[in-house]
Short mmCIF file of C-alpha atoms in Angstrom, two decimals:
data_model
loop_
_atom_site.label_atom_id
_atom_site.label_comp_id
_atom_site.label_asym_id
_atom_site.label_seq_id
_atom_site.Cartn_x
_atom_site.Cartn_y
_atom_site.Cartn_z
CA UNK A 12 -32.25 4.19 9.80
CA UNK A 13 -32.59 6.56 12.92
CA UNK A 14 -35.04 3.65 14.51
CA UNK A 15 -32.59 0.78 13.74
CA UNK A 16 -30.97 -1.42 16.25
CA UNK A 17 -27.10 -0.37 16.03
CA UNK A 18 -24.76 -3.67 15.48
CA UNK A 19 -22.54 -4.07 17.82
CA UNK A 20 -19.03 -2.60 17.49
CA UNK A 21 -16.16 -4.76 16.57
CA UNK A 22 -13.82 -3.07 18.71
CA UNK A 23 -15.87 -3.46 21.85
CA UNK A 24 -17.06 -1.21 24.15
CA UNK A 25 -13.48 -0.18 25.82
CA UNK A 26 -11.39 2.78 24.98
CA UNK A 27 -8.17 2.14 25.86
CA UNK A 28 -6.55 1.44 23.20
CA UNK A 29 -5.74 3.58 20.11
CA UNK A 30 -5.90 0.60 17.61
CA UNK A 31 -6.16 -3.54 18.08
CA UNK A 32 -4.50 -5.47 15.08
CA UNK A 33 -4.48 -9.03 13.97
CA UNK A 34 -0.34 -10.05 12.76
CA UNK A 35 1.88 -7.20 13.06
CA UNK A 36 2.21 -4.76 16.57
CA UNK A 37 1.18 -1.55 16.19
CA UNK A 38 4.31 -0.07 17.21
CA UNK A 39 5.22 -0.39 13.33
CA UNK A 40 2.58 2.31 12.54
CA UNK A 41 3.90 5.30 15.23
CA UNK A 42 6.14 7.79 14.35
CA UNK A 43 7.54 9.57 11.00
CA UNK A 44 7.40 7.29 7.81
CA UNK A 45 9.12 7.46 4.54
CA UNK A 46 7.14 7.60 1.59
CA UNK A 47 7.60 7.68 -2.13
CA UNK A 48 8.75 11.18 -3.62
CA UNK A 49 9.96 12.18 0.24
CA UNK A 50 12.74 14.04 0.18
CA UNK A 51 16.01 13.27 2.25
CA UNK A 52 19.11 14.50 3.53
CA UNK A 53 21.89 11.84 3.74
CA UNK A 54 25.43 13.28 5.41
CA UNK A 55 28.44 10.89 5.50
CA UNK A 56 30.68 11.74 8.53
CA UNK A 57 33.90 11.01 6.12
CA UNK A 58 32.40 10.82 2.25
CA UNK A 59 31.52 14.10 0.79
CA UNK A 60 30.67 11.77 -2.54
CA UNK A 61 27.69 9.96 -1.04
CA UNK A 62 26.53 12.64 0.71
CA UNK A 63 23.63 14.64 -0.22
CA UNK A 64 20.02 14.98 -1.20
CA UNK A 65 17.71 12.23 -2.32
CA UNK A 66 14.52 11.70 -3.48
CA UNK A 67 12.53 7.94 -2.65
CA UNK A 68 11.82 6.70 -5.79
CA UNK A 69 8.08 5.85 -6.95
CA UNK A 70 8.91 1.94 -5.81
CA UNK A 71 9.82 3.19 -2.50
CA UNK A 72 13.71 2.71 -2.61
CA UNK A 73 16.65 5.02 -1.88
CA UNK A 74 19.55 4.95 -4.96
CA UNK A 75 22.20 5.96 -4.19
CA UNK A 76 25.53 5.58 -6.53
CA UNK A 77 27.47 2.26 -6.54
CA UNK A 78 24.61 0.90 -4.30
CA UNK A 79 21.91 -1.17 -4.80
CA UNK A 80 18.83 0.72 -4.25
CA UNK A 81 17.73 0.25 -0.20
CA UNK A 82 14.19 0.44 0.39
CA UNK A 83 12.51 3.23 2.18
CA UNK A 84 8.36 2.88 2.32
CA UNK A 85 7.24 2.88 5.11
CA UNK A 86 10.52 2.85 7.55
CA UNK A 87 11.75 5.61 9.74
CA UNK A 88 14.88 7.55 9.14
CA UNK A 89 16.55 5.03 11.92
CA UNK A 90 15.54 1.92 9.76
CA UNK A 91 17.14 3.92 6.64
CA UNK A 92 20.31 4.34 8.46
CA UNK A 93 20.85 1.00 9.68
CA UNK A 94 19.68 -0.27 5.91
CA UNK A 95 22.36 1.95 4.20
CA UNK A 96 25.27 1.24 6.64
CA UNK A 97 24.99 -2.49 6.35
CA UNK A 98 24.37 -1.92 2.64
CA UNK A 99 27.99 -0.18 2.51
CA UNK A 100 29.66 -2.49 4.43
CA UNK A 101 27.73 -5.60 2.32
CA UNK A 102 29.41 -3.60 -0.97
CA UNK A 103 33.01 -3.33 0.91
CA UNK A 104 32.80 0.34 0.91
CA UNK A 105 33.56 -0.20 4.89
CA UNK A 106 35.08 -2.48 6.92
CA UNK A 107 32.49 -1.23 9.82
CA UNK A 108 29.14 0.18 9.72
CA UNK A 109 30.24 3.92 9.33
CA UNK A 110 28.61 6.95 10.60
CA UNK A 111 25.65 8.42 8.60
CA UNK A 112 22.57 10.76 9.39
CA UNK A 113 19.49 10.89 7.63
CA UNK A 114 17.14 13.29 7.83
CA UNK A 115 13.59 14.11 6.22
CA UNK A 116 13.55 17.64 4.52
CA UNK A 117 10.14 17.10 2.73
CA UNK A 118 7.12 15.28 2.51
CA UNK A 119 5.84 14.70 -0.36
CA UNK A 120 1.53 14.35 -0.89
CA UNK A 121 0.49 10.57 -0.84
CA UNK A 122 -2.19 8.96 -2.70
CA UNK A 123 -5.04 7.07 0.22
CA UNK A 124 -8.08 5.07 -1.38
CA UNK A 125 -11.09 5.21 0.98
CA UNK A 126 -12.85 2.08 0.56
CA UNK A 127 -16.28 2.67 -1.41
CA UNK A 128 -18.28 0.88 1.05
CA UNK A 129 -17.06 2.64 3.69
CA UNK A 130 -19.51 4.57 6.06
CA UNK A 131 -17.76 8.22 4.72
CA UNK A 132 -19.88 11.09 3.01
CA UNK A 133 -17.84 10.84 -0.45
CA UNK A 134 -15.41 7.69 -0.18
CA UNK A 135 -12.81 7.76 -3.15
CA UNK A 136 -8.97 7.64 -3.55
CA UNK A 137 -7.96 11.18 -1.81
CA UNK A 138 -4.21 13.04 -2.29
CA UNK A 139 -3.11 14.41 1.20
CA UNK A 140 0.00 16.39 2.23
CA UNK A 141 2.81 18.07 0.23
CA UNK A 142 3.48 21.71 1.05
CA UNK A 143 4.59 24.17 -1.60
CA UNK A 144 7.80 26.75 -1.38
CA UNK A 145 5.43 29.94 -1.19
CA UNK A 146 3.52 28.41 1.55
CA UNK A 147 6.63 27.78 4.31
CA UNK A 148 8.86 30.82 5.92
CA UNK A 149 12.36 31.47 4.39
CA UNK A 150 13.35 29.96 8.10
CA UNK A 151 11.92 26.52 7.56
CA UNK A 152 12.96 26.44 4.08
CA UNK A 153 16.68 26.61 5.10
CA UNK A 154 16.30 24.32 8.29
CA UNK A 155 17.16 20.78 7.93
CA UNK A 156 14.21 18.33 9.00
CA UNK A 157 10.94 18.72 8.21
CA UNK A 158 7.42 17.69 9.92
CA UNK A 159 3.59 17.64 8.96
CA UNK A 160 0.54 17.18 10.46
CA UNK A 161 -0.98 16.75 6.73
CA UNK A 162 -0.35 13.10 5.58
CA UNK A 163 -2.00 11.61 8.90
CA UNK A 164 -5.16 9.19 8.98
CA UNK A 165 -7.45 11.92 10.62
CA UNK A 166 -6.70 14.27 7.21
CA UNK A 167 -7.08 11.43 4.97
CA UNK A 168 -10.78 10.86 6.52
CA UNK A 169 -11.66 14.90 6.50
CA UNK A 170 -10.92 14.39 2.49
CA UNK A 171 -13.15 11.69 2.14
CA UNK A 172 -15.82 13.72 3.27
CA UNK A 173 -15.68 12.64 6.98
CA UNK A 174 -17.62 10.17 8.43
CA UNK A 175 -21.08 9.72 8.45
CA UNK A 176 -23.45 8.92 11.77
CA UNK A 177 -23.52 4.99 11.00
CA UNK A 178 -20.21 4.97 11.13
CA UNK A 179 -18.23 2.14 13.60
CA UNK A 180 -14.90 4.03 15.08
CA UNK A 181 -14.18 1.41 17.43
CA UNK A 182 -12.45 -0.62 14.35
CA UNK A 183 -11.57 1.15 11.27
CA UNK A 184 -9.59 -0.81 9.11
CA UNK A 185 -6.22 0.37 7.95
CA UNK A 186 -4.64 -1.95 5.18
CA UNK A 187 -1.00 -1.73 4.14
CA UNK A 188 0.92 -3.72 2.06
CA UNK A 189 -0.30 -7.42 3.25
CA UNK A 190 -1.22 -6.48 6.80
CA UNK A 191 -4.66 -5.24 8.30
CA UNK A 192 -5.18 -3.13 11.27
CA UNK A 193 -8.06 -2.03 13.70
CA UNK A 194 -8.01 1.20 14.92
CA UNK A 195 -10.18 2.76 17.55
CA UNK A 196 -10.59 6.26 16.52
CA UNK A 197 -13.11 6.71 19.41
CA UNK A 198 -10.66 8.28 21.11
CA UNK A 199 -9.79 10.48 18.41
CA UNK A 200 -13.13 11.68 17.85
CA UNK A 201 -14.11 12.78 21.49
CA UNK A 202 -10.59 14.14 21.94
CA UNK A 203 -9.18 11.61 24.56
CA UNK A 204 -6.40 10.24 22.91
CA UNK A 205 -5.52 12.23 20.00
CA UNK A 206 -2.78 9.51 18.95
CA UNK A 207 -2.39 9.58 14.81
CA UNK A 208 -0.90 7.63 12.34
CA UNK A 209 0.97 8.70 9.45
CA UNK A 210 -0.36 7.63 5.82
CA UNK A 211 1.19 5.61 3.23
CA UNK A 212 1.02 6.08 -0.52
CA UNK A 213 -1.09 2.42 -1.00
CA UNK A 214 -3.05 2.62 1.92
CA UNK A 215 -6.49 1.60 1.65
CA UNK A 216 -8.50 2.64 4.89
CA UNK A 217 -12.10 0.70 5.28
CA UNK A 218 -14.74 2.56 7.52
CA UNK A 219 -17.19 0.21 8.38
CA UNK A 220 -20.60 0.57 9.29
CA UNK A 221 -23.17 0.34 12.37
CA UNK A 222 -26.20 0.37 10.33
CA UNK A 223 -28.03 2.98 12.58
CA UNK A 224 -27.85 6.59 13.65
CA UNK A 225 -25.84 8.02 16.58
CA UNK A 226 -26.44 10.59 17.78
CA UNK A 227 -23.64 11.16 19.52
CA UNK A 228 -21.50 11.51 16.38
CA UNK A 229 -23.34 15.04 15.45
CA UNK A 230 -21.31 17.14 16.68
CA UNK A 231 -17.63 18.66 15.56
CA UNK A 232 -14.37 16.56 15.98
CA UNK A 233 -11.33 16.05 13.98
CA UNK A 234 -13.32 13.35 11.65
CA UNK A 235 -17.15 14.74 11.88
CA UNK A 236 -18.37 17.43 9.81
CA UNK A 237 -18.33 20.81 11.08
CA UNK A 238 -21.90 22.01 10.35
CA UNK A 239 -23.43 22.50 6.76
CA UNK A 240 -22.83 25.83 4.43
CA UNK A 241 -26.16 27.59 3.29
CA UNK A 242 -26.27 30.01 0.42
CA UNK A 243 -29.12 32.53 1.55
CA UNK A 244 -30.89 35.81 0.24
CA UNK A 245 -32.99 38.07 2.31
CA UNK A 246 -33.83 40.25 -0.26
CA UNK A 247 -36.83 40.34 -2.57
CA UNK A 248 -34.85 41.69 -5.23
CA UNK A 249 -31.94 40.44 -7.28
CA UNK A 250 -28.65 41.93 -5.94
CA UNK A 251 -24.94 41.21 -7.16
CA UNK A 252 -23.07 40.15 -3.87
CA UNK A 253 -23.65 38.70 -0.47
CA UNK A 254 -22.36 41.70 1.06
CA UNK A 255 -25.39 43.85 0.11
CA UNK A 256 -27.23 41.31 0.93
CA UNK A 257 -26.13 41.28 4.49
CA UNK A 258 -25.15 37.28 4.18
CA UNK A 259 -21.96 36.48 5.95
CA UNK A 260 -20.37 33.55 7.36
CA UNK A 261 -22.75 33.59 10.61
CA UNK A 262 -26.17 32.91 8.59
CA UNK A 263 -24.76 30.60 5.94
CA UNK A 264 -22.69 28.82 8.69
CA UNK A 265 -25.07 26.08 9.86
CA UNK A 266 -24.55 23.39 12.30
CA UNK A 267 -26.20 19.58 12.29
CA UNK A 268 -29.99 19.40 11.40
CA UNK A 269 -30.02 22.45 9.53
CA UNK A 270 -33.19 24.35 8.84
CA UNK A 271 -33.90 27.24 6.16
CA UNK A 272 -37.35 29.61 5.78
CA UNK A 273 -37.75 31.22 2.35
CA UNK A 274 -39.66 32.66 -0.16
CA UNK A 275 -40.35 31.02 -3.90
CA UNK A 276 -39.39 32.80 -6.89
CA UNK A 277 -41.76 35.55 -8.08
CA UNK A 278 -42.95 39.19 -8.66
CA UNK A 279 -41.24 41.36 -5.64
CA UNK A 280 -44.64 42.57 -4.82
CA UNK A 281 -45.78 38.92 -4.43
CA UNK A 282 -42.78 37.82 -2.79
CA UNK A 283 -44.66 37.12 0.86
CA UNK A 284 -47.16 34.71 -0.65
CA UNK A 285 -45.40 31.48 -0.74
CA UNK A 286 -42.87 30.73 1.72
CA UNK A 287 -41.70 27.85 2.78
CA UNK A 288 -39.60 26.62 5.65
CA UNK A 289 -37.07 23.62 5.02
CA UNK A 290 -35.21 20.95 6.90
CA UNK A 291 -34.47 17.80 6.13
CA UNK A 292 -31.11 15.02 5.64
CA UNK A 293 -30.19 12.41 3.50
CA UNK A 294 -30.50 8.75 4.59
CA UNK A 295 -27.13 7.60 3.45
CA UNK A 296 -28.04 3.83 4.06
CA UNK A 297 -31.18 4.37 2.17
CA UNK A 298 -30.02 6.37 -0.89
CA UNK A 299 -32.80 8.78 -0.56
CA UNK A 300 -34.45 12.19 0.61
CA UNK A 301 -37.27 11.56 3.26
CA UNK A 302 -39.11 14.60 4.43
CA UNK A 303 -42.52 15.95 5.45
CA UNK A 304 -44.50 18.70 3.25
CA UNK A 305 -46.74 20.31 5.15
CA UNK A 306 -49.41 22.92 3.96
CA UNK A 307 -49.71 26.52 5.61
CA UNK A 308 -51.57 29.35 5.07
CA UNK A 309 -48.66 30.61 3.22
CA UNK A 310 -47.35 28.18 1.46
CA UNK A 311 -45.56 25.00 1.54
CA UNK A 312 -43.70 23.74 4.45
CA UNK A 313 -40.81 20.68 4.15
CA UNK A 314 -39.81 19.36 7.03
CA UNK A 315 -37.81 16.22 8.36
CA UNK A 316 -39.62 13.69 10.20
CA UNK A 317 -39.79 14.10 13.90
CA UNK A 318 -38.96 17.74 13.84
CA UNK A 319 -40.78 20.79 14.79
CA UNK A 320 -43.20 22.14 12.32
CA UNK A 321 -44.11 25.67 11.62
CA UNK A 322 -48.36 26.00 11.07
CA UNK A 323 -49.75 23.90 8.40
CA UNK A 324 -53.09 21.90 9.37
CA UNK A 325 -52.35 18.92 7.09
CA UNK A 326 -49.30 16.64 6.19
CA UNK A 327 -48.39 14.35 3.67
CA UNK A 328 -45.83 12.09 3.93
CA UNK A 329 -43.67 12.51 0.87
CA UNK A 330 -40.20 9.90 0.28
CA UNK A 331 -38.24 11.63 -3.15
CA UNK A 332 -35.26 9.59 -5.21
CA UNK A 333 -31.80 10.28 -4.40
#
């Protein structure tokens, strides 16, 4: 994979765009949606009987008594109001639209499927957002409005694993309900335009795939991994924490390409006599292991292809099953 010829990107080489779409703008994507289970505040300027607290039901509408239920997925708080003020005036409650507020006081955690063939370390239906009573202040519990950062397409692709290196940002494919966008996330990634969207319960998010390594998608970004997590010893005898040890979060907090020296289990007093030094990746495309074992003086050596090698005076090339 790291020799193959990248296909080209559907989005295009520019960047100035957050997202292209085919059918609907993308306006209708921007800003705070309502989803099912969201919580609501809806005040009345003059009726203390329809005002109060309400909770979008699992098919996305609002109830509210002597109504028919008005549907909330997906709109903004505006869209609500000017829903339930024509819906009052429709059921004669009103001669005129009257004067109502609504206003978000929770978000509830949405269910996001990440498409299986997408080009994401461990693509499968992820739950993102909801926040619980013991983790907000006394001071946000008792404000009116609410706001998260949790439910938006960036967090939905850091649950999925993140993305791999193959991975095409310049069109990832949102689908809701019966519309399909294409988002540049390219922007997103190398911090230019940090624009993001808010996710839907439904939502089904496709990342597709350049069929080649980039480089330049090894490094740390809102939607990349941060670096791998290594569980070391550097003792020749058994202990019963990392802390004697001396392992903290500096040694077992690698970044890209990461690369381990060891020793094989034995007798402490033999403990020098076969180590090993270890790097290597999985081929995603591949579904495999591919590496290099190389023999030293020492002991065995296992390396990834192309990398530096420590001693050894023979290799052989060795590809292992996933």
């Amino acid at each position: 994979m790291n020799l193959a010829a990248c296909s080209p990107e559907i989005g295009g080489a520019s960047e100035d765009m957050f997202g292209k779409w085919s059918g609907p703008s993308l306006s209708d994507l921007l800003g705070e949606k309502l989803s099912r289970n969201d919580m609501v505040q809806i005040t009345f300027a003059d009726d203390e009987v329809l005002s109060g607290t309400y909770v979008v039901s699992r098919d996305g509408d609002l109830k509210l008594p002597y109504l028919p239920p008005v549907r909330a997925q997906g709109r903004s708080t505006n869209e609500v109001e000017t829903a339930l003020a024509d819906a009052l005036v429709a059921a004669e409650f009103y001669t005129s639209r009257p004067r109502l507020a609504v206003r978000i006081t929770d978000f509830a955690s949405v269910s996001v499927s990440i498409d299986v063939v997408g080009a994401v370390f461990e693509p499968h239906a992820v739950e993102i957002g909801g926040t619980t009573g013991d983790a907000m202040d006394t001071g946000r519990q008792q404000a009116l409005g609410a706001s998260t950062d949790e439910r938006n397409l960036s967090t939905a692709i850091r649950a999925a694993g993140v993305v791999r290196p193959d991975a095409d940002l310049s069109a990832v494919e949102l689908h809701r309900q019966r519309s399909v966008y294409l988002l540049d996330l390219r922007g997103v990634f190398n911090g230019s335009d940090p624009t993001d969207i808010m996710m839907l319960t439904g939502d089904r998010i496709v990342v597709n795939s350049r069929m080649c390594f980039q480089d330049e998608l090894m490094r740390s970004s809102p939607i990349s991994p941060p670096g791998v997590s290594m569980f070391l010893s550097n003792l020749t005898q058994p202990v019963t924490s990392n802390a004697i040890s001396a392992i903290g979060h500096r040694p077992s907090a690698i970044g890209h390409r990461p690369s381990a020296i060891g020793h094989r289990p034995r007798r402490a007093r033999d403990a020098l006599r076969d180590a090993f030094h270890a790097s290597g990746d999985r081929q995603q495309l591949r579904r495999r292991l591919e590496d290099f074992e190389r023999q030293s003086q020492r002991g065995t050596i296992l390396a990834q292809p192309g990398h530096r090698h420590l001693g050894g005076d023979r290799a052989q090339y060795r590809r292992s099953p996933a």
